[in-house]
Tab-separated table of C-alpha atoms in Angstrom:
chain	number	residue	atom	x	y	z
A	87	MET	CA	72.043	87.408	-21.312
A	88	LYS	CA	72.824	87.306	-17.610
A	89	LEU	CA	72.508	89.605	-14.623
A	90	ARG	CA	75.456	90.417	-12.408
A	91	LEU	CA	74.500	90.405	-8.730
A	92	PRO	CA	76.438	91.057	-5.515
A	93	CYS	CA	76.422	88.544	-2.654
A	94	MET	CA	73.876	89.947	-0.226
A	95	GLN	CA	75.270	87.914	2.696
A	96	CYS	CA	78.738	89.411	2.182
A	97	PHE	CA	77.019	92.792	2.122
A	98	GLN	CA	75.365	92.078	5.483
A	99	GLU	CA	78.518	90.714	7.120
A	100	LEU	CA	80.955	93.330	5.827
A	101	GLY	CA	78.600	96.287	5.751
A	102	ARG	CA	79.465	96.912	2.115
A	103	PRO	CA	79.317	95.025	-1.181
A	104	THR	CA	82.429	93.181	-2.335
A	105	ASP	CA	83.979	93.598	-5.778
A	106	GLU	CA	82.720	90.162	-6.783
A	107	MET	CA	79.685	90.166	-9.062
A	108	LEU	CA	77.916	86.860	-9.609
A	109	PRO	CA	76.593	86.201	-13.143
A	110	VAL	CA	73.175	84.547	-13.133
A	111	GLU	CA	70.957	83.566	-16.035
A	112	LEU	CA	67.669	85.426	-16.331
A	113	ARG	CA	64.789	83.455	-14.833
A	114	ASP	CA	61.061	83.644	-15.363
A	115	ASP	CA	60.316	83.718	-11.624
A	116	GLY	CA	62.785	86.526	-10.897
A	117	LEU	CA	64.582	84.478	-8.210
A	118	TYR	CA	68.348	84.094	-8.515
A	119	GLU	CA	70.455	81.636	-6.534
A	120	ALA	CA	74.235	82.022	-6.589
A	121	THR	CA	77.312	81.056	-4.561
A	122	CYS	CA	80.116	83.562	-3.967
A	123	GLU	CA	83.847	82.860	-3.515
A	124	ARG	CA	83.390	82.971	0.274
A	125	GLY	CA	80.943	80.065	0.059
A	126	HIS	CA	77.713	81.967	0.672
A	127	THR	CA	74.736	80.637	-1.270
A	128	THR	CA	72.039	83.274	-1.471
A	129	VAL	CA	68.709	83.741	-3.213
A	130	THR	CA	67.958	87.209	-4.540
A	131	ALA	CA	64.609	88.438	-5.838
A	132	ILE	CA	64.507	91.206	-8.401
A	133	GLN	CA	61.917	93.827	-7.494
A	134	GLU	CA	61.156	94.860	-11.052
A	135	GLN	CA	58.034	93.684	-12.868
A	136	LYS	CA	58.356	91.181	-15.711
A	137	TYR	CA	57.294	93.710	-18.347
A	138	GLU	CA	60.174	95.974	-17.304
A	139	VAL	CA	62.747	93.206	-17.746
A	140	LEU	CA	61.228	92.084	-21.048
A	141	PHE	CA	61.357	95.587	-22.465
A	142	ASP	CA	65.000	95.986	-21.455
A	143	LEU	CA	65.744	92.662	-23.168
A	144	ALA	CA	64.044	94.038	-26.273
A	145	ALA	CA	66.083	97.229	-26.126
A	146	MET	CA	69.338	95.285	-25.710
A	147	ALA	CA	68.434	93.069	-28.664
A	148	LEU	CA	67.919	96.214	-30.713
A	149	LEU	CA	71.288	97.622	-29.637
A	150	ASP	CA	72.956	94.322	-30.506
A	151	GLY	CA	71.466	94.229	-33.998
A	152	TYR	CA	68.593	91.771	-33.541
A	153	PRO	CA	65.464	93.760	-34.495
A	154	ARG	CA	63.195	90.733	-34.919
A	155	GLU	CA	63.994	89.465	-31.424
A	156	ALA	CA	63.508	93.005	-30.126
A	157	ILE	CA	59.962	93.229	-31.485
A	158	ALA	CA	59.037	89.800	-30.101
A	159	SER	CA	60.176	90.868	-26.622
A	160	MET	CA	58.442	94.241	-26.912
A	161	ALA	CA	55.184	92.514	-27.795
A	162	ALA	CA	55.557	90.250	-24.766
A	163	ALA	CA	56.403	93.241	-22.571
A	164	LEU	CA	53.235	95.051	-23.656
A	165	GLU	CA	51.067	92.012	-22.901
A	166	ARG	CA	52.607	91.647	-19.441
A	167	PHE	CA	52.143	95.361	-18.834
A	168	TYR	CA	48.450	95.068	-19.659
A	169	GLU	CA	48.217	92.283	-17.073
A	170	PHE	CA	49.947	94.491	-14.505
A	171	TYR	CA	47.675	97.420	-15.385
A	172	VAL	CA	44.547	95.300	-14.901
A	173	PHE	CA	45.917	93.994	-11.594
A	174	VAL	CA	46.502	97.523	-10.285
A	175	LEU	CA	42.987	98.617	-11.248
A	176	SER	CA	41.589	95.450	-9.661
A	177	LEU	CA	43.320	96.323	-6.403
A	178	GLU	CA	41.894	99.821	-6.707
A	179	HIS	CA	38.431	98.194	-6.764
A	180	LYS	CA	39.248	96.053	-3.683
A	181	VAL	CA	39.560	92.789	-5.625
A	182	ASP	CA	41.280	90.056	-3.629
A	183	PRO	CA	44.725	89.316	-5.185
A	184	ASN	CA	44.137	85.559	-4.981
A	185	ALA	CA	40.799	85.923	-6.746
A	186	PHE	CA	42.488	88.004	-9.434
A	187	ALA	CA	45.202	85.370	-9.935
A	188	ALA	CA	42.637	82.575	-10.215
A	189	THR	CA	40.559	84.579	-12.681
A	190	TRP	CA	43.554	85.577	-14.798
A	191	LYS	CA	44.407	81.904	-15.233
A	192	LEU	CA	41.188	81.584	-17.232
A	193	VAL	CA	42.648	83.878	-19.919
A	194	ASP	CA	46.326	83.129	-19.316
A	195	ASN	CA	46.875	81.567	-22.745
A	196	GLN	CA	44.636	83.911	-24.730
A	197	SER	CA	46.257	87.240	-25.523
A	198	GLU	CA	43.163	88.729	-27.193
A	199	ARG	CA	41.058	88.059	-24.096
A	200	GLN	CA	43.774	89.614	-21.957
A	201	PHE	CA	43.663	92.688	-24.181
A	202	GLY	CA	39.884	92.739	-23.749
A	203	ALA	CA	40.360	92.593	-19.982
A	204	TYR	CA	42.604	95.651	-20.230
A	205	LEU	CA	40.043	97.539	-22.314
A	206	PHE	CA	37.131	96.995	-19.968
A	207	ALA	CA	39.147	97.430	-16.774
A	208	SER	CA	40.264	100.784	-18.132
A	209	LEU	CA	36.720	101.702	-19.180
A	210	LEU	CA	35.255	100.764	-15.792
A	211	TYR	CA	37.824	102.930	-14.070
A	212	SER	CA	37.251	105.877	-16.436
A	213	PRO	CA	33.654	105.390	-17.667
A	214	ASN	CA	33.665	108.442	-19.926
A	215	THR	CA	37.021	107.836	-21.597
A	216	VAL	CA	37.820	105.436	-24.414
A	217	PRO	CA	40.814	103.297	-23.320
A	218	LYS	CA	44.206	104.231	-24.747
A	219	VAL	CA	45.394	101.693	-27.328
A	220	ILE	CA	48.087	101.487	-29.998
A	221	GLU	CA	46.965	98.275	-31.716
A	222	GLU	CA	45.511	100.107	-34.738
A	223	GLU	CA	48.020	102.972	-34.883
A	224	GLN	CA	50.026	103.402	-38.082
A	225	PRO	CA	53.268	105.222	-37.296
A	226	LEU	CA	55.176	107.188	-39.918
A	227	LEU	CA	58.065	105.379	-41.605
A	228	PRO	CA	60.673	106.992	-43.880
A	229	GLY	CA	59.810	106.589	-47.547
A	230	ILE	CA	56.300	105.252	-46.935
A	231	ALA	CA	53.175	107.339	-47.482
A	232	LYS	CA	51.129	108.268	-44.429
A	233	GLY	CA	48.462	105.653	-43.790
A	234	GLN	CA	50.265	102.976	-45.815
A	235	THR	CA	52.293	101.529	-42.958
A	236	ARG	CA	51.216	98.495	-40.959
A	237	THR	CA	49.336	98.926	-37.714
A	238	TRP	CA	51.150	97.832	-34.556
A	239	ARG	CA	48.902	94.761	-34.416
A	240	SER	CA	49.652	93.806	-38.025
A	241	PHE	CA	53.374	94.505	-37.650
A	242	ARG	CA	53.630	92.505	-34.419
A	243	ASN	CA	51.758	89.549	-35.912
A	244	ALA	CA	53.908	89.604	-39.044
A	245	VAL	CA	57.082	89.480	-36.951
A	246	VAL	CA	55.961	87.024	-34.275
A	247	HIS	CA	53.771	84.666	-36.310
A	248	LYS	CA	54.810	85.008	-39.960
A	249	GLY	CA	58.586	85.265	-39.725
A	250	TYR	CA	58.783	88.835	-41.033
A	251	MET	CA	62.280	90.282	-40.527
A	252	PRO	CA	61.963	93.996	-39.707
A	253	SER	CA	64.637	96.587	-40.290
A	254	THR	CA	66.246	98.437	-37.404
A	255	ALA	CA	64.492	101.614	-38.575
A	256	GLU	CA	61.093	99.902	-38.367
A	257	CYS	CA	61.957	98.497	-34.965
A	258	LEU	CA	62.834	101.945	-33.640
A	259	VAL	CA	59.564	103.450	-34.851
A	260	TYR	CA	57.264	100.684	-33.608
A	261	GLY	CA	59.306	100.250	-30.445
A	262	ASP	CA	58.894	103.937	-29.697
A	263	LEU	CA	55.146	103.488	-30.038
A	264	VAL	CA	55.184	100.771	-27.355
A	265	TYR	CA	57.607	102.687	-25.131
A	266	ARG	CA	55.506	105.870	-25.130
A	267	HIS	CA	52.272	103.913	-24.627
A	268	ILE	CA	53.509	102.078	-21.542
A	269	THR	CA	55.084	105.264	-20.192
A	270	GLU	CA	51.829	107.199	-20.580
A	271	LEU	CA	49.750	104.526	-18.865
A	272	THR	CA	52.303	104.166	-16.068
A	273	LEU	CA	52.195	107.887	-15.339
A	274	GLU	CA	48.400	107.664	-15.332
A	275	LEU	CA	48.533	104.912	-12.690
A	276	LYS	CA	50.978	106.919	-10.600
A	277	ARG	CA	48.664	109.925	-10.652
A	278	SER	CA	45.396	108.152	-9.913
A	279	CYS	CA	46.231	104.806	-8.246
A	280	ALA	CA	49.496	105.371	-6.395
A	281	GLU	CA	48.519	103.293	-3.363
A	282	SER	CA	47.261	100.373	-5.463
A	283	LEU	CA	50.410	100.581	-7.563
A	284	GLN	CA	52.525	100.093	-4.448
A	285	ARG	CA	50.279	97.252	-3.281
A	286	ALA	CA	50.766	95.534	-6.636
A	287	ASN	CA	54.516	95.790	-6.241
A	288	PHE	CA	54.302	94.467	-2.683
A	289	ALA	CA	52.256	91.493	-3.926
A	290	HIS	CA	54.949	90.836	-6.522
A	291	LEU	CA	57.651	90.744	-3.833
A	292	SER	CA	55.509	88.643	-1.502
A	293	LYS	CA	55.487	85.817	-4.062
A	294	ALA	CA	59.281	85.675	-3.904
A	295	HIS	CA	59.230	85.202	-0.131
A	296	GLY	CA	56.594	82.483	-0.176
A	297	GLY	CA	58.833	79.496	-0.886
A	298	GLY	CA	60.260	78.998	2.590
A	299	LYS	CA	63.796	80.142	1.702
A	300	SER	CA	65.521	83.244	2.987
A	301	VAL	CA	65.319	85.684	0.104
A	302	SER	CA	67.008	89.058	-0.299
A	303	THR	CA	65.569	91.683	-2.604
A	304	MET	CA	67.390	93.886	-5.052
A	305	SER	CA	66.338	96.604	-7.448
A	306	ILE	CA	67.886	97.029	-10.883
A	307	PRO	CA	67.534	99.963	-13.285
A	308	THR	CA	65.043	99.500	-16.123
A	309	LEU	CA	63.831	101.839	-18.825
A	310	LEU	CA	60.172	101.468	-17.824
A	311	SER	CA	60.571	101.461	-14.041
A	312	PHE	CA	57.411	102.884	-12.489
A	313	VAL	CA	59.278	104.133	-9.415
A	314	ARG	CA	61.472	106.597	-11.283
A	315	GLU	CA	60.342	110.200	-11.405
A	316	GLU	CA	61.886	111.114	-14.752
A	317	ARG	CA	62.441	108.999	-17.816
A	318	PRO	CA	63.665	109.492	-21.388
A	319	ALA	CA	61.019	110.992	-23.647
A	320	SER	CA	61.602	108.556	-26.513
A	321	LEU	CA	62.968	105.097	-27.186
A	322	ALA	CA	65.982	106.583	-28.970
A	323	GLU	CA	66.908	108.522	-25.824
A	324	ALA	CA	66.195	105.482	-23.650
A	325	LEU	CA	68.607	103.362	-25.686
A	326	LYS	CA	71.409	105.814	-24.924
A	327	GLU	CA	70.669	105.440	-21.218
A	328	LEU	CA	70.608	101.653	-21.494
A	329	GLU	CA	74.038	101.612	-23.120
A	330	LYS	CA	75.432	103.199	-19.968
A	331	TYR	CA	74.063	100.822	-17.340
A	332	ARG	CA	74.058	97.556	-19.272
A	333	THR	CA	77.879	97.401	-19.124
A	334	TRP	CA	77.939	96.872	-15.364
A	335	LEU	CA	74.528	95.288	-14.801
A	336	HIS	CA	74.416	92.677	-17.541
A	337	HIS	CA	76.839	89.951	-18.548
A	338	LYS	CA	76.656	88.236	-21.943
């Protein structure tokens, strides 16, 4: 899957974007270098957080008929969201971003410790409230008795580590669980930590500009964007929205 980006230098020189869209392969660092037909080589940074991009990849995999790949990307998106959530709360408590980055490296390869960091960061911020989790939730599935379905944790592990091949119906149900969970926590951050949320986004963009190159920034639509005011209430509704914008934003 590739992104389609305009040439930002053409935009600056002409005062408008050209019709040319440059296909670029998705990158882990969110930095995209491309050369347009006029010879401009530009580097563009995507403003969106990694968890947003990962979840959209999951949703597109689901639309394309790859439920197993969808669940793997959703699981990764949730882990990266927990990291982002902890970072925002750390900023709220005046933690230095560099100190946070150095500390996170100590648990960078241990997902259970990262989940523990989320739990206690959430508890410290709201001392009288048990953190919101979905790991032990058992959603309802057609034809299966209530309480007999796998938990999200068990389902995720079966797919990611044991080669279980889920149905599309299962993927929609468990994916909706993840979608609603991230949405709820995002709205919570927007209500209580709006300034720290913006600082976290600024820190994300600052990394892109730290390599010495001239970098333009660009925002793309995502289903879990924290800057949007309204969002679909369910994954099923979100998939309909994705079908509309993926045709012009993404290139297979």
